[in-house]
Amino acid sequence: MIALTLVAGPAIETRASQTSDEATAAVVARPLALLENRRVLSYPIDQVWPTAIRYLRIDRGFSITDRDQEAGYILFEFPLDGNRIGSGSIEMFPTEDPAGRASVSIGVNTGAGPVHLPNAMLDGITAKVRAERGQPAPPPPPPQEDPPAEEDKPEDDHSVPLLPPAQDP
């Protein structure tokens, strides 16, 4: 007879022991790690920060437990099934997007709730920023190369250009 037991603990591992008449296996499972999603928004951090605060507090109705704009984090709590409370965080830091615009890298972490929650929150913050601020600023123009100096150009002698030698087909 084999008995399987699921036990909450610090790691996932399988244990098996065998006595004279029976075999026993236990599976030890760790609680799920934080659910996280991260993306880069092509808006400066000073535009995204207040929008994220309003999104959490007004749009989602979550309570903000701590925030520090200089350190770039917001801690919040949200209701789960029953009387349970889940917690999460938003982390932001300034960066540049691939086009060279001032941008923000934003990550949402939750320790409980549905697995789609971090992605749904990022979608909501992105939509709110776009609704309030419009499209991101256009990327900066590429650096212009200086045209070659007039003295570097060969002098035109108004002759017929030479053709390359003919090749056999």
PDB file of N, CA and C in Angstrom, residues 114-153:
ATOM      1  N   PRO A 114      -5.734  35.642  -7.588  1.00  0.00           N
ATOM      2  CA  PRO A 114      -5.662  34.935  -8.867  1.00  0.00           C
ATOM      3  C   PRO A 114      -4.325  35.168  -9.562  1.00  0.00           C
ATOM      4  N   VAL A 115      -3.892  34.186 -10.332  1.00  0.00           N
ATOM      5  CA  VAL A 115      -2.582  34.288 -10.985  1.00  0.00           C
ATOM      6  C   VAL A 115      -2.543  35.396 -12.018  1.00  0.00           C
ATOM      7  N   HIS A 116      -3.684  35.814 -12.538  1.00  0.00           N
ATOM      8  CA  HIS A 116      -3.702  36.873 -13.549  1.00  0.00           C
ATOM      9  C   HIS A 116      -3.689  38.273 -12.930  1.00  0.00           C
ATOM     10  N   LEU A 117      -3.776  38.398 -11.615  1.00  0.00           N
ATOM     11  CA  LEU A 117      -3.896  39.697 -10.966  1.00  0.00           C
ATOM     12  C   LEU A 117      -2.748  40.652 -11.290  1.00  0.00           C
ATOM     13  N   PRO A 118      -1.460  40.262 -11.198  1.00  0.00           N
ATOM     14  CA  PRO A 118      -0.396  41.222 -11.525  1.00  0.00           C
ATOM     15  C   PRO A 118      -0.498  41.739 -12.961  1.00  0.00           C
ATOM     16  N   ASN A 119      -0.791  40.859 -13.904  1.00  0.00           N
ATOM     17  CA  ASN A 119      -0.901  41.289 -15.296  1.00  0.00           C
ATOM     18  C   ASN A 119      -2.117  42.196 -15.491  1.00  0.00           C
ATOM     19  N   ALA A 120      -3.237  41.853 -14.854  1.00  0.00           N
ATOM     20  CA  ALA A 120      -4.437  42.686 -14.962  1.00  0.00           C
ATOM     21  C   ALA A 120      -4.189  44.074 -14.372  1.00  0.00           C
ATOM     22  N   MET A 121      -3.436  44.139 -13.276  1.00  0.00           N
ATOM     23  CA  MET A 121      -3.136  45.435 -12.670  1.00  0.00           C
ATOM     24  C   MET A 121      -2.226  46.262 -13.574  1.00  0.00           C
ATOM     25  N   LEU A 122      -1.230  45.627 -14.175  1.00  0.00           N
ATOM     26  CA  LEU A 122      -0.368  46.359 -15.109  1.00  0.00           C
ATOM     27  C   LEU A 122      -1.156  46.860 -16.314  1.00  0.00           C
ATOM     28  N   ASP A 123      -2.065  46.035 -16.812  1.00  0.00           N
ATOM     29  CA  ASP A 123      -2.919  46.471 -17.918  1.00  0.00           C
ATOM     30  C   ASP A 123      -3.751  47.677 -17.502  1.00  0.00           C
ATOM     31  N   GLY A 124      -4.301  47.647 -16.293  1.00  0.00           N
ATOM     32  CA  GLY A 124      -5.115  48.748 -15.802  1.00  0.00           C
ATOM     33  C   GLY A 124      -4.320  50.030 -15.623  1.00  0.00           C
ATOM     34  N   ILE A 125      -3.123  49.928 -15.045  1.00  0.00           N
ATOM     35  CA  ILE A 125      -2.275  51.121 -14.869  1.00  0.00           C
ATOM     36  C   ILE A 125      -1.884  51.678 -16.230  1.00  0.00           C
ATOM     37  N   THR A 126      -1.513  50.805 -17.160  1.00  0.00           N
ATOM     38  CA  THR A 126      -1.129  51.255 -18.504  1.00  0.00           C
ATOM     39  C   THR A 126      -2.294  51.979 -19.173  1.00  0.00           C
ATOM     40  N   ALA A 127      -3.497  51.411 -19.106  1.00  0.00           N
ATOM     41  CA  ALA A 127      -4.666  52.040 -19.729  1.00  0.00           C
ATOM     42  C   ALA A 127      -4.983  53.380 -19.079  1.00  0.00           C
ATOM     43  N   LYS A 128      -4.842  53.465 -17.755  1.00  0.00           N
ATOM     44  CA  LYS A 128      -5.129  54.723 -17.052  1.00  0.00           C
ATOM     45  C   LYS A 128      -4.112  55.800 -17.418  1.00  0.00           C
ATOM     46  N   VAL A 129      -2.837  55.437 -17.488  1.00  0.00           N
ATOM     47  CA  VAL A 129      -1.810  56.412 -17.884  1.00  0.00           C
ATOM     48  C   VAL A 129      -2.094  56.913 -19.303  1.00  0.00           C
ATOM     49  N   ARG A 130      -2.411  56.000 -20.204  1.00  0.00           N
ATOM     50  CA  ARG A 130      -2.677  56.391 -21.598  1.00  0.00           C
ATOM     51  C   ARG A 130      -3.928  57.260 -21.685  1.00  0.00           C
ATOM     52  N   ALA A 131      -4.978  56.949 -20.895  1.00  0.00           N
ATOM     53  CA  ALA A 131      -6.201  57.751 -20.920  1.00  0.00           C
ATOM     54  C   ALA A 131      -5.953  59.154 -20.376  1.00  0.00           C
ATOM     55  N   GLU A 132      -5.115  59.271 -19.348  1.00  0.00           N
ATOM     56  CA  GLU A 132      -4.854  60.575 -18.739  1.00  0.00           C
ATOM     57  C   GLU A 132      -3.805  61.382 -19.487  1.00  0.00           C
ATOM     58  N   ARG A 133      -2.800  60.723 -20.039  1.00  0.00           N
ATOM     59  CA  ARG A 133      -1.644  61.421 -20.623  1.00  0.00           C
ATOM     60  C   ARG A 133      -1.593  61.368 -22.147  1.00  0.00           C
ATOM     61  N   GLY A 134      -2.429  60.541 -22.763  1.00  0.00           N
ATOM     62  CA  GLY A 134      -2.382  60.398 -24.211  1.00  0.00           C
ATOM     63  C   GLY A 134      -1.240  59.473 -24.614  1.00  0.00           C
ATOM     64  N   GLN A 135      -0.922  59.503 -25.897  1.00  0.00           N
ATOM     65  CA  GLN A 135       0.161  58.677 -26.414  1.00  0.00           C
ATOM     66  C   GLN A 135       1.496  59.128 -25.830  1.00  0.00           C
ATOM     67  N   PRO A 136       2.458  58.214 -25.710  1.00  0.00           N
ATOM     68  CA  PRO A 136       3.783  58.625 -25.221  1.00  0.00           C
ATOM     69  C   PRO A 136       4.410  59.655 -26.167  1.00  0.00           C
ATOM     70  N   ALA A 137       5.318  60.420 -25.626  1.00  0.00           N
ATOM     71  CA  ALA A 137       6.042  61.403 -26.442  1.00  0.00           C
ATOM     72  C   ALA A 137       6.779  60.684 -27.568  1.00  0.00           C
ATOM     73  N   PRO A 138       6.940  61.341 -28.697  1.00  0.00           N
ATOM     74  CA  PRO A 138       7.685  60.689 -29.784  1.00  0.00           C
ATOM     75  C   PRO A 138       9.141  60.478 -29.366  1.00  0.00           C
ATOM     76  N   PRO A 139       9.776  59.461 -29.928  1.00  0.00           N
ATOM     77  CA  PRO A 139      11.176  59.226 -29.568  1.00  0.00           C
ATOM     78  C   PRO A 139      12.050  60.375 -30.039  1.00  0.00           C
ATOM     79  N   PRO A 140      13.171  60.583 -29.379  1.00  0.00           N
ATOM     80  CA  PRO A 140      14.067  61.660 -29.807  1.00  0.00           C
ATOM     81  C   PRO A 140      14.622  61.344 -31.201  1.00  0.00           C
ATOM     82  N   PRO A 141      14.909  62.385 -31.972  1.00  0.00           N
ATOM     83  CA  PRO A 141      15.444  62.128 -33.313  1.00  0.00           C
ATOM     84  C   PRO A 141      16.835  61.499 -33.219  1.00  0.00           C
ATOM     85  N   PRO A 142      17.169  60.684 -34.214  1.00  0.00           N
ATOM     86  CA  PRO A 142      18.516  60.092 -34.183  1.00  0.00           C
ATOM     87  C   PRO A 142      19.566  61.182 -34.361  1.00  0.00           C
ATOM     88  N   PRO A 143      20.737  60.973 -33.819  1.00  0.00           N
ATOM     89  CA  PRO A 143      21.781  61.998 -33.950  1.00  0.00           C
ATOM     90  C   PRO A 143      22.141  62.199 -35.423  1.00  0.00           C
ATOM     91  N   GLN A 144      22.277  63.458 -35.794  1.00  0.00           N
ATOM     92  CA  GLN A 144      22.618  63.812 -37.176  1.00  0.00           C
ATOM     93  C   GLN A 144      24.128  63.755 -37.364  1.00  0.00           C
ATOM     94  N   GLU A 145      24.528  63.140 -38.473  1.00  0.00           N
ATOM     95  CA  GLU A 145      25.951  63.136 -38.803  1.00  0.00           C
ATOM     96  C   GLU A 145      26.255  64.393 -39.599  1.00  0.00           C
ATOM     97  N   ASP A 146      27.386  65.000 -39.327  1.00  0.00           N
ATOM     98  CA  ASP A 146      27.784  66.190 -40.059  1.00  0.00           C
ATOM     99  C   ASP A 146      28.100  65.810 -41.502  1.00  0.00           C
ATOM    100  N   PRO A 147      27.645  66.630 -42.467  1.00  0.00           N
ATOM    101  CA  PRO A 147      27.996  66.329 -43.860  1.00  0.00           C
ATOM    102  C   PRO A 147      29.496  66.507 -44.052  1.00  0.00           C
ATOM    103  N   PRO A 148      30.055  65.769 -44.998  1.00  0.00           N
ATOM    104  CA  PRO A 148      31.501  65.915 -45.208  1.00  0.00           C
ATOM    105  C   PRO A 148      31.853  67.332 -45.650  1.00  0.00           C
ATOM    106  N   ALA A 149      33.003  67.767 -45.232  1.00  0.00           N
ATOM    107  CA  ALA A 149      33.462  69.118 -45.569  1.00  0.00           C
ATOM    108  C   ALA A 149      33.680  69.221 -47.076  1.00  0.00           C
ATOM    109  N   GLU A 150      33.501  70.434 -47.601  1.00  0.00           N
ATOM    110  CA  GLU A 150      33.666  70.659 -49.043  1.00  0.00           C
ATOM    111  C   GLU A 150      35.063  70.283 -49.526  1.00  0.00           C
ATOM    112  N   GLU A 151      36.045  70.460 -48.700  1.00  0.00           N
ATOM    113  CA  GLU A 151      37.414  70.177 -49.131  1.00  0.00           C
ATOM    114  C   GLU A 151      37.686  68.669 -49.272  1.00  0.00           C
ATOM    115  N   ASP A 152      36.838  67.830 -48.640  1.00  0.00           N
ATOM    116  CA  ASP A 152      37.021  66.387 -48.741  1.00  0.00           C
ATOM    117  C   ASP A 152      36.467  65.815 -50.045  1.00  0.00           C
ATOM    118  N   LYS A 153      35.594  66.593 -50.721  1.00  0.00           N
ATOM    119  CA  LYS A 153      35.001  66.092 -51.945  1.00  0.00           C
ATOM    120  C   LYS A 153      35.989  66.262 -53.113  1.00  0.00           C
TER     121      LYS A 153
END
